[in-house]
mmCIF file of C-alpha atoms in Angstrom:
data_model
loop_
_atom_site.group_PDB
_atom_site.id
_atom_site.type_symbol
_atom_site.label_atom_id
_atom_site.label_comp_id
_atom_site.label_asym_id
_atom_site.label_seq_id
_atom_site.Cartn_x
_atom_site.Cartn_y
_atom_site.Cartn_z
ATOM 1 C CA UNK A 23 -13.351 5.116 24.041
ATOM 2 C CA UNK A 24 -12.386 7.323 21.028
ATOM 3 C CA UNK A 25 -14.430 10.553 21.954
ATOM 4 C CA UNK A 26 -16.402 10.370 18.656
ATOM 5 C CA UNK A 27 -19.941 9.091 19.499
ATOM 6 C CA UNK A 28 -22.462 7.883 16.795
ATOM 7 C CA UNK A 29 -26.199 7.438 16.593
ATOM 8 C CA UNK A 30 -27.922 5.205 16.727
ATOM 9 C CA UNK A 31 -26.215 2.183 17.293
ATOM 10 C CA UNK A 32 -28.521 -0.014 15.265
ATOM 11 C CA UNK A 33 -31.095 0.769 12.853
ATOM 12 C CA UNK A 34 -33.426 -1.409 10.645
ATOM 13 C CA UNK A 35 -35.662 0.287 8.315
ATOM 14 C CA UNK A 36 -37.626 -0.803 4.626
ATOM 15 C CA UNK A 37 -36.495 0.128 1.207
ATOM 16 C CA UNK A 38 -37.277 3.304 0.026
ATOM 17 C CA UNK A 39 -37.275 5.271 3.458
ATOM 18 C CA UNK A 40 -34.965 8.008 4.591
ATOM 19 C CA UNK A 41 -32.798 7.835 7.622
ATOM 20 C CA UNK A 42 -30.459 10.107 9.626
ATOM 21 C CA UNK A 43 -27.274 9.016 10.886
ATOM 22 C CA UNK A 44 -26.009 11.232 13.844
ATOM 23 C CA UNK A 45 -22.399 11.706 14.633
ATOM 24 C CA UNK A 46 -20.435 13.937 17.117
ATOM 25 C CA UNK A 47 -16.943 14.363 16.915
ATOM 26 C CA UNK A 48 -13.941 14.771 19.558
ATOM 27 C CA UNK A 49 -14.236 17.860 21.594
ATOM 28 C CA UNK A 50 -12.073 20.378 19.566
ATOM 29 C CA UNK A 51 -12.028 18.099 16.393
ATOM 30 C CA UNK A 52 -12.907 20.460 13.291
ATOM 31 C CA UNK A 53 -13.146 17.895 10.625
ATOM 32 C CA UNK A 54 -15.553 15.349 10.422
ATOM 33 C CA UNK A 55 -15.548 11.958 7.967
ATOM 34 C CA UNK A 56 -17.716 9.141 7.069
ATOM 35 C CA UNK A 57 -17.136 5.742 5.811
ATOM 36 C CA UNK A 58 -19.147 3.027 4.555
ATOM 37 C CA UNK A 59 -18.325 -0.739 5.496
ATOM 38 C CA UNK A 60 -20.021 -3.413 3.192
ATOM 39 C CA UNK A 61 -19.121 -6.618 2.688
ATOM 40 C CA UNK A 62 -18.893 -6.406 -0.884
ATOM 41 C CA UNK A 63 -17.092 -2.624 -1.004
ATOM 42 C CA UNK A 64 -14.933 -3.005 1.920
ATOM 43 C CA UNK A 65 -14.388 0.229 3.813
ATOM 44 C CA UNK A 66 -14.956 3.526 1.524
ATOM 45 C CA UNK A 67 -14.663 7.152 2.744
ATOM 46 C CA UNK A 68 -17.654 8.981 1.552
ATOM 47 C CA UNK A 69 -17.286 12.501 2.369
ATOM 48 C CA UNK A 70 -15.472 14.938 4.959
ATOM 49 C CA UNK A 71 -16.510 18.395 6.098
ATOM 50 C CA UNK A 72 -13.918 21.133 8.024
ATOM 51 C CA UNK A 73 -15.718 23.590 10.316
ATOM 52 C CA UNK A 74 -18.987 23.318 8.494
ATOM 53 C CA UNK A 75 -18.219 23.364 4.930
ATOM 54 C CA UNK A 76 -17.588 20.334 2.780
ATOM 55 C CA UNK A 77 -14.072 19.456 2.199
ATOM 56 C CA UNK A 78 -13.952 16.005 -0.165
ATOM 57 C CA UNK A 79 -15.721 13.757 -1.651
ATOM 58 C CA UNK A 80 -15.370 9.961 -1.847
ATOM 59 C CA UNK A 81 -17.770 7.561 -3.372
ATOM 60 C CA UNK A 82 -20.753 8.836 -1.767
ATOM 61 C CA UNK A 83 -24.187 8.097 -3.741
ATOM 62 C CA UNK A 84 -26.530 10.874 -4.746
ATOM 63 C CA UNK A 85 -29.093 9.537 -2.678
ATOM 64 C CA UNK A 86 -26.906 10.486 0.306
ATOM 65 C CA UNK A 87 -25.877 13.835 1.375
ATOM 66 C CA UNK A 88 -24.174 14.951 4.925
ATOM 67 C CA UNK A 89 -23.909 18.353 6.568
ATOM 68 C CA UNK A 90 -21.914 19.600 9.481
ATOM 69 C CA UNK A 91 -23.384 22.082 11.798
ATOM 70 C CA UNK A 92 -22.215 25.457 13.751
ATOM 71 C CA UNK A 93 -21.777 22.526 16.963
ATOM 72 C CA UNK A 94 -19.692 20.639 14.505
ATOM 73 C CA UNK A 95 -21.781 17.414 15.264
ATOM 74 C CA UNK A 96 -22.653 15.997 11.486
ATOM 75 C CA UNK A 97 -25.523 14.065 10.034
ATOM 76 C CA UNK A 98 -25.592 11.447 7.282
ATOM 77 C CA UNK A 99 -29.257 11.475 5.497
ATOM 78 C CA UNK A 100 -29.560 8.413 3.307
ATOM 79 C CA UNK A 101 -32.496 8.363 1.406
ATOM 80 C CA UNK A 102 -34.615 6.181 -0.953
ATOM 81 C CA UNK A 103 -33.068 3.497 0.722
ATOM 82 C CA UNK A 104 -32.256 0.394 -1.266
ATOM 83 C CA UNK A 105 -30.979 -2.998 0.054
ATOM 84 C CA UNK A 106 -27.844 -2.737 -0.989
ATOM 85 C CA UNK A 107 -27.121 0.682 1.045
ATOM 86 C CA UNK A 108 -27.259 -2.067 4.513
ATOM 87 C CA UNK A 109 -23.659 -1.330 6.224
ATOM 88 C CA UNK A 110 -21.992 -0.230 9.361
ATOM 89 C CA UNK A 111 -21.384 3.358 8.697
ATOM 90 C CA UNK A 112 -18.399 5.252 10.538
ATOM 91 C CA UNK A 113 -17.587 8.459 11.367
ATOM 92 C CA UNK A 114 -14.255 9.917 11.950
ATOM 93 C CA UNK A 115 -12.977 13.329 13.380
ATOM 94 C CA UNK A 116 -9.787 14.920 13.338
ATOM 95 C CA UNK A 117 -8.086 18.655 13.117
ATOM 96 C CA UNK A 118 -7.628 19.647 16.664
ATOM 97 C CA UNK A 119 -5.986 22.752 16.751
ATOM 98 C CA UNK A 120 -2.265 22.073 16.998
ATOM 99 C CA UNK A 121 -2.560 18.560 16.725
ATOM 100 C CA UNK A 122 -2.274 15.962 13.531
ATOM 101 C CA UNK A 123 -4.440 16.309 10.751
ATOM 102 C CA UNK A 124 -3.242 13.134 9.725
ATOM 103 C CA UNK A 125 -5.001 10.557 12.364
ATOM 104 C CA UNK A 126 -8.457 10.021 12.798
ATOM 105 C CA UNK A 127 -10.327 8.893 15.287
ATOM 106 C CA UNK A 128 -13.266 6.781 14.523
ATOM 107 C CA UNK A 129 -16.613 6.277 16.344
ATOM 108 C CA UNK A 130 -18.437 2.811 17.002
ATOM 109 C CA UNK A 131 -20.458 3.219 13.714
ATOM 110 C CA UNK A 132 -24.104 2.675 13.070
ATOM 111 C CA UNK A 133 -25.353 -0.433 11.668
ATOM 112 C CA UNK A 134 -27.773 -0.132 8.949
ATOM 113 C CA UNK A 135 -30.137 -2.826 7.916
ATOM 114 C CA UNK A 136 -32.192 -2.254 4.979
ATOM 115 C CA UNK A 137 -35.157 -4.828 4.221
ATOM 116 C CA UNK B 7 -3.083 7.092 -7.310
ATOM 117 C CA UNK B 8 -2.599 5.757 -3.336
ATOM 118 C CA UNK B 9 -3.346 2.288 -2.453
ATOM 119 C CA UNK B 10 -3.274 -0.228 0.041
ATOM 120 C CA UNK B 11 -2.934 -4.121 -0.534
ATOM 121 C CA UNK B 12 -3.339 -6.719 2.269
ATOM 122 C CA UNK B 13 -2.675 -9.823 0.333
ATOM 123 C CA UNK B 14 -4.004 -12.654 2.873
ATOM 124 C CA UNK B 15 -7.858 -12.523 3.461
ATOM 125 C CA UNK B 16 -7.661 -15.022 6.486
ATOM 126 C CA UNK B 17 -4.590 -16.265 8.495
ATOM 127 C CA UNK B 18 -4.770 -18.375 11.070
ATOM 128 C CA UNK B 19 -2.158 -19.201 13.782
ATOM 129 C CA UNK B 20 -1.962 -21.057 16.798
ATOM 130 C CA UNK B 21 -2.139 -19.462 20.207
ATOM 131 C CA UNK B 22 0.924 -18.243 20.901
ATOM 132 C CA UNK B 23 2.828 -18.377 18.097
ATOM 133 C CA UNK B 24 4.292 -15.064 16.248
ATOM 134 C CA UNK B 25 1.964 -13.187 13.530
ATOM 135 C CA UNK B 26 2.960 -11.412 10.585
ATOM 136 C CA UNK B 27 0.138 -9.498 8.630
ATOM 137 C CA UNK B 28 1.741 -8.033 5.588
ATOM 138 C CA UNK B 29 0.957 -4.479 4.024
ATOM 139 C CA UNK B 30 2.041 -2.839 0.870
ATOM 140 C CA UNK B 31 1.237 0.603 -0.620
ATOM 141 C CA UNK B 32 1.232 2.526 -3.775
ATOM 142 C CA UNK B 33 2.062 6.029 -2.602
ATOM 143 C CA UNK B 34 4.153 8.633 -4.430
ATOM 144 C CA UNK B 35 5.313 10.539 -1.162
ATOM 145 C CA UNK B 36 6.141 9.683 2.073
ATOM 146 C CA UNK B 37 3.108 8.126 3.170
ATOM 147 C CA UNK B 38 1.173 8.105 6.703
ATOM 148 C CA UNK B 39 0.664 4.355 7.207
ATOM 149 C CA UNK B 40 -2.061 2.974 9.976
ATOM 150 C CA UNK B 41 -2.888 -0.327 11.190
ATOM 151 C CA UNK B 42 -6.091 -1.017 12.668
ATOM 152 C CA UNK B 43 -8.018 -3.505 14.455
ATOM 153 C CA UNK B 44 -12.042 -4.267 14.570
ATOM 154 C CA UNK B 45 -13.408 -6.838 16.595
ATOM 155 C CA UNK B 46 -16.791 -8.510 15.706
ATOM 156 C CA UNK B 47 -19.361 -6.051 15.895
ATOM 157 C CA UNK B 48 -17.075 -3.445 16.681
ATOM 158 C CA UNK B 49 -15.541 -0.146 15.460
ATOM 159 C CA UNK B 50 -12.169 0.414 14.135
ATOM 160 C CA UNK B 51 -9.249 0.871 16.598
ATOM 161 C CA UNK B 52 -5.898 2.593 15.906
ATOM 162 C CA UNK B 53 -3.173 -0.226 17.030
ATOM 163 C CA UNK B 54 -0.273 1.881 15.241
ATOM 164 C CA UNK B 55 1.211 5.013 13.193
ATOM 165 C CA UNK B 56 3.920 5.399 11.075
ATOM 166 C CA UNK B 57 4.002 9.534 9.923
ATOM 167 C CA UNK B 58 8.163 10.015 9.833
ATOM 168 C CA UNK B 59 11.288 9.002 11.526
ATOM 169 C CA UNK B 60 12.259 5.476 13.316
ATOM 170 C CA UNK B 61 10.956 3.145 10.899
ATOM 171 C CA UNK B 62 10.090 0.504 13.604
ATOM 172 C CA UNK B 63 6.956 1.571 14.908
ATOM 173 C CA UNK B 64 5.362 0.591 18.386
ATOM 174 C CA UNK B 65 1.698 0.128 19.139
ATOM 175 C CA UNK B 66 -1.222 -0.895 21.821
ATOM 176 C CA UNK B 67 -1.381 -4.331 22.682
ATOM 177 C CA UNK B 68 2.025 -5.391 21.986
ATOM 178 C CA UNK B 69 2.160 -4.863 18.437
ATOM 179 C CA UNK B 70 4.650 -3.403 16.246
ATOM 180 C CA UNK B 71 5.254 -2.789 12.478
ATOM 181 C CA UNK B 72 7.898 -1.842 10.201
ATOM 182 C CA UNK B 73 8.090 0.735 7.641
ATOM 183 C CA UNK B 74 10.247 -0.564 4.251
ATOM 184 C CA UNK B 75 10.786 2.382 2.095
ATOM 185 C CA UNK B 76 12.238 -0.074 -0.502
ATOM 186 C CA UNK B 77 9.774 -2.532 -0.152
ATOM 187 C CA UNK B 78 6.663 -0.084 0.000
ATOM 188 C CA UNK B 79 5.298 -2.027 2.826
ATOM 189 C CA UNK B 80 4.170 -1.922 6.192
ATOM 190 C CA UNK B 81 3.857 -5.184 7.827
ATOM 191 C CA UNK B 82 2.224 -5.685 11.261
ATOM 192 C CA UNK B 83 3.956 -7.893 13.655
ATOM 193 C CA UNK B 84 3.330 -9.367 17.062
ATOM 194 C CA UNK B 85 5.649 -11.760 18.980
ATOM 195 C CA UNK B 86 3.483 -14.053 20.579
ATOM 196 C CA UNK B 87 -0.566 -13.746 20.310
ATOM 197 C CA UNK B 88 -3.701 -14.299 22.193
ATOM 198 C CA UNK B 89 -6.741 -15.850 21.949
ATOM 199 C CA UNK B 90 -8.619 -12.124 22.395
ATOM 200 C CA UNK B 91 -6.160 -10.848 19.189
ATOM 201 C CA UNK B 92 -9.173 -12.685 16.697
ATOM 202 C CA UNK B 93 -10.273 -9.713 15.062
ATOM 203 C CA UNK B 94 -9.847 -8.072 11.641
ATOM 204 C CA UNK B 95 -7.006 -5.919 10.915
ATOM 205 C CA UNK B 96 -6.692 -3.262 8.354
ATOM 206 C CA UNK B 97 -4.025 -1.245 6.881
ATOM 207 C CA UNK B 98 -4.497 2.058 5.877
ATOM 208 C CA UNK B 99 -2.790 5.356 4.183
ATOM 209 C CA UNK B 100 -4.069 9.029 4.462
ATOM 210 C CA UNK B 101 -4.146 10.153 1.038
ATOM 211 C CA UNK B 102 -2.082 13.139 -0.026
ATOM 212 C CA UNK B 103 -4.707 15.839 0.543
ATOM 213 C CA UNK B 104 -5.332 14.466 4.059
ATOM 214 C CA UNK B 105 -8.562 14.280 3.438
ATOM 215 C CA UNK B 106 -9.253 10.722 3.926
ATOM 216 C CA UNK B 107 -8.180 7.286 4.943
ATOM 217 C CA UNK B 108 -7.751 4.220 2.644
ATOM 218 C CA UNK B 109 -8.088 1.020 4.022
ATOM 219 C CA UNK B 110 -6.743 -2.069 2.568
ATOM 220 C CA UNK B 111 -9.352 -4.947 2.210
ATOM 221 C CA UNK B 112 -8.383 -6.318 5.714
ATOM 222 C CA UNK B 113 -7.117 -9.590 6.771
ATOM 223 C CA UNK B 114 -9.356 -11.770 9.232
ATOM 224 C CA UNK B 115 -6.990 -13.391 11.923
ATOM 225 C CA UNK B 116 -8.434 -16.224 13.607
ATOM 226 C CA UNK B 117 -6.427 -18.048 16.658
ATOM 227 C CA UNK B 118 -5.977 -22.049 17.024
ATOM 228 C CA UNK B 119 -6.232 -22.745 20.656
#
């Protein structure tokens, strides 16, 4: 158990809809990262937040957005969903003060299916 | 730009046989390297990591990896595989800004009884 939790585990929705994925980092970790794992693109970095502020952006679509709240949990919002958005979405955390910021701890993922 | 290459998409080995999964990286400085394992329908579990120091790194579940700067490689090894080792294995490097992990495309390991 990495200490990172993600909800829900599974999500099935229709094209055009909007969903929110939630992530709680390990206790004390300040950074949250979002990754997408799909069959055709593999594992890709989407976005990073550090202590509530956006720190880095990867291959994140404009239809997707994220935020990190004062309690450090994070949400990834996916809108105008398309079939191709079906994937496993991982959250990771790092950056515990005094710890290594280079090691990220991954949650179990949320499997999104768009029908 | 940093990148990670796993040249083998799928490998099958017999139970009890030795294993080596290949990983090559492209990085301008001393890299931080990782191996993760993902069982079907599961998340990513860290097997081992290399930050600095001894180039032979021991991990969990009997795995080890050797960092070879001259070959830009970080191959994963296990002397004797078990059926439970069947999974997808990802090599990864942390970007220079430490803001993201760059993953290889993965190697799927199957175990022959």
